[in-house]
Short mmCIF file of C-alpha atoms and ligand atoms in Angstrom, two decimals:
data_model
loop_
_atom_site.label_atom_id
_atom_site.label_comp_id
_atom_site.label_asym_id
_atom_site.label_seq_id
_atom_site.Cartn_x
_atom_site.Cartn_y
_atom_site.Cartn_z
CA MET A 1 47.40 30.43 -83.53
CA LYS A 2 47.28 27.42 -80.29
CA ASP A 3 49.27 24.79 -80.91
CA ILE A 4 47.59 21.54 -81.40
CA TYR A 5 48.83 18.03 -79.51
CA ILE A 6 47.44 14.75 -80.37
CA LEU A 7 48.02 11.25 -79.25
CA ALA A 8 48.44 8.69 -82.34
CA ILE A 9 48.41 5.08 -81.85
CA GLU A 10 49.73 2.73 -84.60
CA SER A 11 48.79 -0.95 -84.30
CA SER A 12 48.02 -2.17 -88.01
CA CYS A 13 50.96 -5.08 -88.26
CA ASP A 14 53.52 -5.61 -85.68
CA GLU A 15 54.30 -2.30 -84.15
CA THR A 16 52.71 -0.80 -81.26
CA SER A 17 53.67 2.85 -81.95
CA VAL A 18 52.05 5.67 -79.58
CA SER A 19 53.04 9.20 -80.65
CA ILE A 20 52.42 12.94 -79.42
CA VAL A 21 52.67 15.09 -82.24
CA LYS A 22 52.99 18.86 -82.22
CA ASN A 23 51.02 20.79 -84.88
CA GLY A 24 51.33 17.71 -87.71
CA LYS A 25 54.80 18.39 -87.74
CA GLU A 26 56.89 17.83 -84.43
CA ASP A 27 57.43 14.64 -83.01
CA ILE A 28 57.55 15.38 -79.43
CA SER A 29 57.85 11.82 -77.99
CA THR A 30 57.48 8.78 -79.62
CA ALA A 31 56.82 5.21 -77.67
CA THR A 32 57.33 2.07 -80.06
CA ASN A 33 57.29 -1.87 -79.05
CA THR A 34 58.05 -4.08 -81.52
CA GLN A 35 57.26 -7.28 -82.13
CA ILE A 36 60.54 -8.36 -84.79
CA ASP A 37 62.17 -10.93 -82.43
CA THR A 38 58.54 -12.98 -82.26
CA HIS A 39 57.31 -13.03 -85.62
CA LYS A 40 61.45 -13.93 -86.65
CA LEU A 41 60.50 -17.48 -84.99
CA TYR A 42 57.74 -17.90 -87.35
CA GLY A 43 59.46 -16.60 -90.00
CA GLY A 44 56.35 -13.39 -90.51
CA VAL A 45 53.48 -12.02 -88.84
CA VAL A 46 51.24 -14.48 -87.21
CA PRO A 47 48.08 -12.17 -86.48
CA GLU A 48 46.95 -14.08 -83.44
CA VAL A 49 50.19 -14.07 -81.86
CA ALA A 50 50.16 -10.08 -83.07
CA SER A 51 47.20 -8.80 -81.86
CA ARG A 52 47.86 -10.71 -78.28
CA LEU A 53 51.09 -8.58 -78.23
CA HIS A 54 49.73 -5.43 -78.94
CA LEU A 55 46.93 -5.88 -75.91
CA GLU A 56 49.74 -7.29 -73.49
CA ASN A 57 51.61 -3.68 -74.32
CA ILE A 58 49.49 -0.79 -75.65
CA THR A 59 48.95 0.90 -72.13
CA LEU A 60 52.66 0.36 -71.56
CA VAL A 61 53.51 2.46 -74.96
CA ILE A 62 50.80 4.87 -74.18
CA ASP A 63 51.96 5.54 -70.54
CA GLU A 64 55.99 5.68 -72.04
CA ALA A 65 54.77 8.24 -74.46
CA LEU A 66 53.12 10.78 -72.61
CA LYS A 67 55.82 10.74 -69.64
CA LYS A 68 58.94 10.97 -71.78
CA ALA A 69 57.28 13.88 -73.38
CA ASN A 70 55.68 14.97 -69.75
CA MET A 71 52.10 15.39 -70.57
CA LYS A 72 49.03 13.89 -69.89
CA VAL A 73 46.20 13.07 -71.74
CA SER A 74 44.20 16.06 -70.98
CA ASP A 75 47.27 17.96 -72.53
CA MET A 76 46.06 17.16 -75.72
CA ASP A 77 43.36 17.96 -78.71
CA ALA A 78 42.70 15.05 -80.19
CA ILE A 79 43.46 11.28 -80.05
CA ALA A 80 43.90 9.52 -83.28
CA ALA A 81 44.29 5.88 -84.49
CA THR A 82 45.09 3.64 -87.14
CA TYR A 83 41.66 1.95 -88.25
CA SER A 84 42.70 0.83 -92.30
CA PRO A 85 44.08 -1.11 -93.73
CA GLY A 86 45.96 -3.49 -91.71
CA LEU A 87 45.37 -6.91 -89.56
CA LEU A 88 42.10 -6.68 -87.86
CA GLY A 89 43.04 -7.50 -84.52
CA SER A 90 45.54 -5.59 -84.76
CA LEU A 91 43.96 -3.39 -85.41
CA LEU A 92 41.38 -3.27 -83.43
CA VAL A 93 43.86 -3.25 -80.15
CA GLY A 94 45.14 0.50 -80.90
CA LEU A 95 41.71 1.82 -82.22
CA GLU A 96 39.87 0.73 -79.00
CA ALA A 97 41.97 1.90 -76.48
CA ALA A 98 42.20 4.99 -78.74
CA LYS A 99 38.45 5.59 -78.70
CA ALA A 100 38.40 5.01 -74.96
CA LEU A 101 40.68 7.87 -73.77
CA SER A 102 38.60 10.02 -75.89
CA LEU A 103 35.40 9.11 -74.36
CA VAL A 104 36.50 8.68 -71.04
CA TYR A 105 39.06 11.96 -71.44
CA ASP A 106 35.99 14.05 -73.76
CA LYS A 107 38.77 14.45 -76.59
CA PRO A 108 37.97 14.48 -80.21
CA PHE A 109 38.66 11.27 -82.11
CA ILE A 110 40.22 10.82 -85.40
CA LYS A 111 40.12 7.73 -87.41
CA VAL A 112 43.78 7.73 -89.56
CA ASN A 113 43.81 5.58 -93.08
CA HIS A 114 47.54 3.93 -92.32
CA MET A 115 48.69 4.91 -96.14
CA MET A 116 47.51 8.26 -95.47
CA GLY A 117 49.83 8.29 -92.76
CA HIS A 118 53.18 6.95 -94.34
CA ILE A 119 52.31 9.48 -96.83
CA CYS A 120 52.44 12.49 -93.57
CA ALA A 121 55.74 11.23 -92.79
CA ASN A 122 56.63 13.45 -95.21
CA ASN A 123 55.49 16.51 -93.47
CA ILE A 124 57.99 15.54 -90.54
CA GLY A 125 60.69 18.38 -90.60
CA ASN A 126 59.56 18.79 -94.52
CA SER A 127 57.75 21.71 -95.95
CA LEU A 128 56.16 20.36 -99.17
CA GLU A 129 55.79 21.89 -102.33
CA TYR A 130 52.28 21.11 -104.17
CA PRO A 131 51.06 19.62 -106.51
CA LEU A 132 53.21 17.10 -106.09
CA ILE A 133 53.61 13.15 -106.34
CA SER A 134 53.46 10.63 -103.21
CA LEU A 135 55.59 7.01 -104.09
CA ILE A 136 54.43 4.32 -101.65
CA ILE A 137 56.29 1.19 -101.19
CA SER A 138 55.33 -0.65 -98.45
CA GLY A 139 54.49 -4.47 -97.45
CA GLY A 140 51.27 -3.93 -99.10
CA HIS A 141 51.43 -1.30 -101.92
CA THR A 142 53.19 0.49 -104.14
CA ASP A 143 51.34 3.55 -105.60
CA LEU A 144 51.75 6.16 -107.23
CA ILE A 145 49.63 9.45 -105.96
CA TYR A 146 49.43 12.37 -107.26
CA MET A 147 48.14 15.73 -105.24
CA GLU A 148 47.09 18.58 -105.75
CA ASN A 149 47.01 20.08 -102.17
CA GLU A 150 48.03 18.09 -98.66
CA SER A 151 44.20 16.30 -98.60
CA SER A 152 43.60 15.35 -102.04
CA PHE A 153 44.72 11.95 -103.27
CA LYS A 154 44.39 10.62 -106.80
CA TYR A 155 45.97 7.23 -107.49
CA ILE A 156 47.75 7.27 -111.11
CA GLY A 157 49.25 3.84 -110.67
CA GLN A 158 49.73 1.12 -108.87
CA THR A 159 50.82 -2.67 -108.68
CA LEU A 160 48.95 -5.23 -110.50
CA ASP A 161 50.37 -7.87 -108.45
CA ASP A 162 52.64 -8.33 -105.72
CA ALA A 163 53.93 -5.03 -103.34
CA VAL A 164 57.40 -4.49 -103.65
CA GLY A 165 58.14 -4.67 -100.20
CA GLU A 166 56.51 -8.14 -99.99
CA CYS A 167 58.29 -8.70 -103.35
CA PHE A 168 61.35 -8.38 -101.33
CA ASP A 169 60.31 -10.35 -97.60
CA LYS A 170 59.42 -13.15 -100.60
CA VAL A 171 62.75 -13.14 -102.21
CA ALA A 172 64.56 -13.00 -98.56
CA ARG A 173 62.36 -16.31 -97.65
CA ILE A 174 63.57 -17.76 -100.97
CA LEU A 175 67.30 -17.22 -100.18
CA ASP A 176 66.44 -18.28 -96.36
CA MET A 177 66.99 -15.68 -94.82
CA PRO A 178 64.86 -14.29 -91.77
CA TYR A 179 62.07 -12.01 -91.12
CA PRO A 180 62.13 -9.20 -92.16
CA GLY A 181 63.28 -9.93 -95.71
CA GLY A 182 64.02 -5.97 -96.99
CA PRO A 183 66.44 -5.17 -94.73
CA ASN A 184 67.92 -8.35 -94.70
CA ILE A 185 68.06 -8.62 -98.11
CA GLU A 186 69.44 -4.83 -98.50
CA LYS A 187 72.43 -5.79 -96.04
CA LEU A 188 73.26 -8.77 -98.45
CA ALA A 189 72.92 -6.27 -101.62
CA LYS A 190 75.25 -4.31 -100.67
CA MET A 191 78.34 -6.70 -100.29
CA GLY A 192 77.43 -8.50 -103.88
CA LYS A 193 77.88 -7.56 -107.41
CA ASP A 194 74.89 -7.30 -110.47
CA SER A 195 75.72 -10.00 -111.88
CA TYR A 196 72.56 -12.46 -112.38
CA PRO A 197 70.74 -10.99 -115.05
CA MET A 198 66.74 -10.34 -114.40
CA PRO A 199 63.38 -10.41 -116.84
CA GLU A 200 62.26 -7.02 -117.66
CA LEU A 201 60.15 -5.14 -115.45
CA LEU A 202 56.67 -3.57 -116.99
CA ASN A 203 57.87 -1.29 -119.13
CA ASP A 204 55.10 0.21 -121.05
CA GLU A 205 53.20 3.52 -120.94
CA THR A 206 51.30 3.38 -117.63
CA CYS A 207 52.40 4.39 -114.50
CA ASN A 208 51.38 0.42 -112.85
CA PHE A 209 54.40 -1.80 -111.37
CA SER A 210 54.28 -5.66 -111.31
CA PHE A 211 56.84 -7.46 -108.95
CA SER A 212 55.41 -11.09 -109.50
CA GLY A 213 57.05 -11.78 -112.13
CA ILE A 214 60.71 -11.20 -110.68
CA LYS A 215 59.56 -13.05 -107.62
CA SER A 216 58.84 -15.93 -109.65
CA TYR A 217 62.12 -15.68 -111.63
CA VAL A 218 64.19 -15.77 -108.51
CA ASN A 219 62.22 -18.35 -107.16
CA ASN A 220 62.83 -20.41 -110.44
CA LEU A 221 66.53 -20.10 -110.55
CA VAL A 222 67.16 -20.78 -106.89
CA HIS A 223 64.86 -23.62 -106.79
CA ASN A 224 66.65 -24.90 -110.83
CA THR A 225 70.14 -24.50 -109.24
CA LYS A 226 70.23 -26.25 -106.22
CA GLN A 227 68.56 -29.07 -108.46
CA ARG A 228 71.68 -29.02 -110.46
CA GLY A 229 73.87 -29.30 -106.90
CA GLY A 230 75.01 -25.74 -108.10
CA GLU A 231 75.18 -22.86 -105.49
CA ILE A 232 73.65 -19.33 -105.95
CA ASN A 233 75.63 -16.31 -104.27
CA LYS A 234 73.24 -15.00 -102.24
CA GLU A 235 74.84 -11.83 -102.09
CA ASP A 236 75.33 -10.90 -106.08
CA LEU A 237 71.63 -12.36 -106.15
CA ALA A 238 70.22 -10.41 -103.60
CA CYS A 239 71.96 -6.92 -105.67
CA SER A 240 71.02 -8.16 -108.95
CA PHE A 241 67.08 -7.93 -107.67
CA GLN A 242 67.39 -5.01 -105.56
CA ASN A 243 68.96 -2.80 -108.62
CA ALA A 244 66.06 -4.08 -111.43
CA VAL A 245 63.19 -3.76 -108.72
CA THR A 246 65.01 -0.04 -108.12
CA LYS A 247 65.30 0.31 -111.73
CA SER A 248 61.52 -0.15 -112.19
CA LEU A 249 60.48 2.34 -109.48
CA VAL A 250 62.46 4.89 -110.57
CA MET A 251 61.79 4.49 -114.96
CA LYS A 252 57.38 4.56 -113.79
CA THR A 253 58.07 7.40 -111.28
CA LYS A 254 60.08 9.67 -113.39
CA LYS A 255 57.21 8.68 -116.16
CA ALA A 256 54.97 9.71 -113.59
CA LEU A 257 56.98 12.92 -112.27
CA GLU A 258 57.06 14.15 -116.39
CA GLN A 259 53.57 13.28 -116.96
CA TYR A 260 52.39 15.15 -114.18
CA ASN A 261 55.10 18.52 -114.48
CA VAL A 262 55.03 18.18 -110.39
CA LYS A 263 58.24 20.01 -108.83
CA ASN A 264 57.83 17.50 -105.53
CA LEU A 265 58.52 13.75 -104.83
CA CYS A 266 57.37 12.46 -101.70
CA ILE A 267 58.32 8.78 -101.37
CA ALA A 268 57.29 7.01 -98.29
CA GLY A 269 56.66 3.47 -96.45
CA GLY A 270 58.85 0.74 -95.19
CA VAL A 271 61.28 -0.04 -98.31
CA ALA A 272 61.64 3.67 -98.44
CA SER A 273 64.02 3.26 -95.52
CA ASN A 274 66.34 0.97 -98.45
CA SER A 275 69.42 3.29 -98.86
CA PHE A 276 69.78 2.68 -102.45
CA ILE A 277 66.23 3.10 -103.49
CA ARG A 278 66.29 6.33 -101.80
CA GLU A 279 69.59 7.47 -103.30
CA GLU A 280 68.48 6.10 -106.86
CA LEU A 281 65.10 8.15 -106.58
CA ILE A 282 66.81 11.50 -105.19
CA LYS A 283 69.51 11.09 -108.29
CA MET A 284 66.48 10.85 -110.58
CA CYS A 285 64.91 13.61 -109.13
CA GLU A 286 67.87 15.93 -109.76
CA SER A 287 68.50 14.84 -113.01
CA ILE A 288 64.90 16.52 -114.11
CA ASN A 289 65.09 19.30 -111.77
CA VAL A 290 62.53 17.53 -109.02
CA LYS A 291 62.83 17.92 -105.66
CA ALA A 292 62.87 14.65 -103.83
CA THR A 293 61.59 14.93 -100.19
CA VAL A 294 62.22 11.78 -98.28
CA PRO A 295 61.28 10.79 -94.59
CA LEU A 296 64.30 9.60 -91.58
CA LYS A 297 63.84 6.15 -91.96
CA GLN A 298 62.52 5.79 -88.63
CA TYR A 299 59.68 7.47 -89.95
CA CYS A 300 59.36 4.97 -93.09
CA THR A 301 58.56 2.25 -91.41
CA ASP A 302 55.39 1.99 -89.48
CA ASN A 303 55.17 4.21 -87.00
CA ALA A 304 52.55 6.42 -84.48
CA THR A 305 54.10 9.89 -85.32
CA MET A 306 52.46 9.68 -88.97
CA ILE A 307 49.48 8.79 -88.05
CA GLY A 308 49.84 12.15 -86.04
CA ALA A 309 50.89 13.93 -88.67
CA ALA A 310 47.80 13.04 -90.86
CA ALA A 311 45.23 13.33 -87.88
CA TYR A 312 46.44 16.71 -88.01
CA ILE A 313 45.38 17.53 -91.32
CA LEU A 314 42.02 15.47 -90.84
CA TYR A 315 41.62 17.99 -87.42
CA LYS A 316 42.15 21.18 -89.76
CA ASN A 317 39.35 19.89 -91.85
CA ASN A 318 36.97 18.86 -88.83
CA MET A 319 37.19 15.61 -89.82
CA PHE A 320 36.34 14.04 -86.63
CA SER A 321 35.43 10.28 -85.89
CA ASP A 322 32.15 8.95 -83.95
CA LEU A 323 33.05 6.21 -81.65
CA ASP A 324 31.46 3.55 -83.24
CA VAL A 325 34.01 3.30 -85.82
CA ASN A 326 34.78 -0.73 -86.80
CA ALA A 327 38.48 -1.37 -88.01
CA SER A 328 39.09 -2.88 -91.37
CA SER A 329 41.72 -5.16 -92.75
CA HIS A 330 40.44 -4.08 -96.16
CA GLU A 331 41.55 -0.83 -98.60
CA VAL A 332 39.07 1.97 -96.92
CA LEU A 333 40.03 4.63 -99.02
CA ASP A 334 37.58 6.98 -97.86
CA TYR A 335 40.65 9.26 -97.00
CA LEU A 336 40.65 10.48 -100.61
CA ASN A 337 39.91 14.05 -101.39
CA ILE A 338 38.82 15.59 -97.98
CA ASN A 339 38.24 18.89 -99.31
O1 LIG B 401 55.84 0.16 -94.06
P1 LIG B 401 55.72 -0.93 -93.24
O2 LIG B 401 56.82 -0.62 -92.37
O3 LIG B 401 54.63 -1.51 -93.57
C1 LIG B 401 53.80 -1.85 -94.25
O4 LIG B 401 52.19 -0.66 -93.94
O5 LIG B 401 53.51 -2.60 -95.10
O6 LIG B 401 56.42 -1.50 -94.33
C2 LIG B 401 57.36 -3.00 -94.55
C3 LIG B 401 57.73 -3.54 -95.75
C4 LIG B 401 58.08 -5.17 -95.84
O7 LIG B 401 58.15 -5.65 -96.76
C5 LIG B 401 59.73 -5.02 -95.27
O8 LIG B 401 60.35 -6.08 -95.66
C6 LIG B 401 60.17 -3.88 -96.25
O9 LIG B 401 59.81 -2.55 -95.76
N1 LIG B 401 61.26 -2.94 -96.18
C7 LIG B 401 62.65 -2.91 -96.83
C8 LIG B 401 63.50 -2.03 -96.05
N2 LIG B 401 63.13 -1.64 -94.38
C9 LIG B 401 61.95 -2.40 -94.56
N3 LIG B 401 62.64 -2.79 -97.98
C10 LIG B 401 63.49 -3.23 -98.61
N4 LIG B 401 65.00 -2.28 -97.51
C11 LIG B 401 64.81 -2.27 -96.67
N5 LIG B 401 65.96 -0.97 -96.16
ZN1 LIG B 402 52.82 0.52 -92.61
#
């Protein structure tokens, strides 16, 4: 079969990323402009600033990805972009750029759901064994998804309140750590001990999660300690928090794997770049004889390669999109069950 090259664009939050992906599995080139240093000044992503920066950078990043690959737009078989979920102004920049390329170069256009992208990051350099369970842990999501095959998605568990990445970010802010919080909590935790007692996280018969309780607990603990003139050991608190959250992720994921009797777990999303969480999930999988697949760290946080990997599955299923497709900030679950 002929090789399929897709130029993919991701701009749903604070990374302007463009990749050329071969056959949904091979990252031929990726160029990414990260806005982290700008948003750090404000303690989090400022949507208006993010969309302006995407606009300033999008053509430069597209050019860079093509140059790195030594390819032209005319060499592509399709153009893809994230259209949902994310920040509306940010999504629109990547989406409109992709639609313009598709129109001018007469290439099919493929809209991609960002969460499907996160899952498909596992296809880069890996072969998966279906049926499997995907655990998505990102800034906006904590989902367990049962997949009969590469294009069937059934939600079996979700967070009832905060997403795990959101919780890392909030705890980082409480501890006066800069944005983005997750990697900073991980660094602190490596230097600390698990010495602060933490509340037990949701331990029921479902595969759902809840993280708002631990977030409020850490907030109150820090606030009350400061009010009494005491001092918080940030390293120890980060370590205790990370351990408690990881324990919950491991417990619920194990429950899902056993309940659905699958032999492969895929881990995805920005929080999956946390080494401790990766290792603990892998250890749990080994203990029950399940294969754990985790993307390389650069494909866990937002990137266009994962969008190209997802777009390839849609390409194979003839799931092309019209050019009047709009961006959507809300969850649009129409990537579910392609077949
Ligand atoms: O997937 P992602 O890049 O964007 C979304 O789609 O949300 O995930 C971003 C989230 C942020 O909450 C960030 O703090 C978290 O992933 N994150 C981490 C780590 N790296 C990124 N959380 C814990 N440990 C990390 N090393
Ligand atoms: Zn993401």
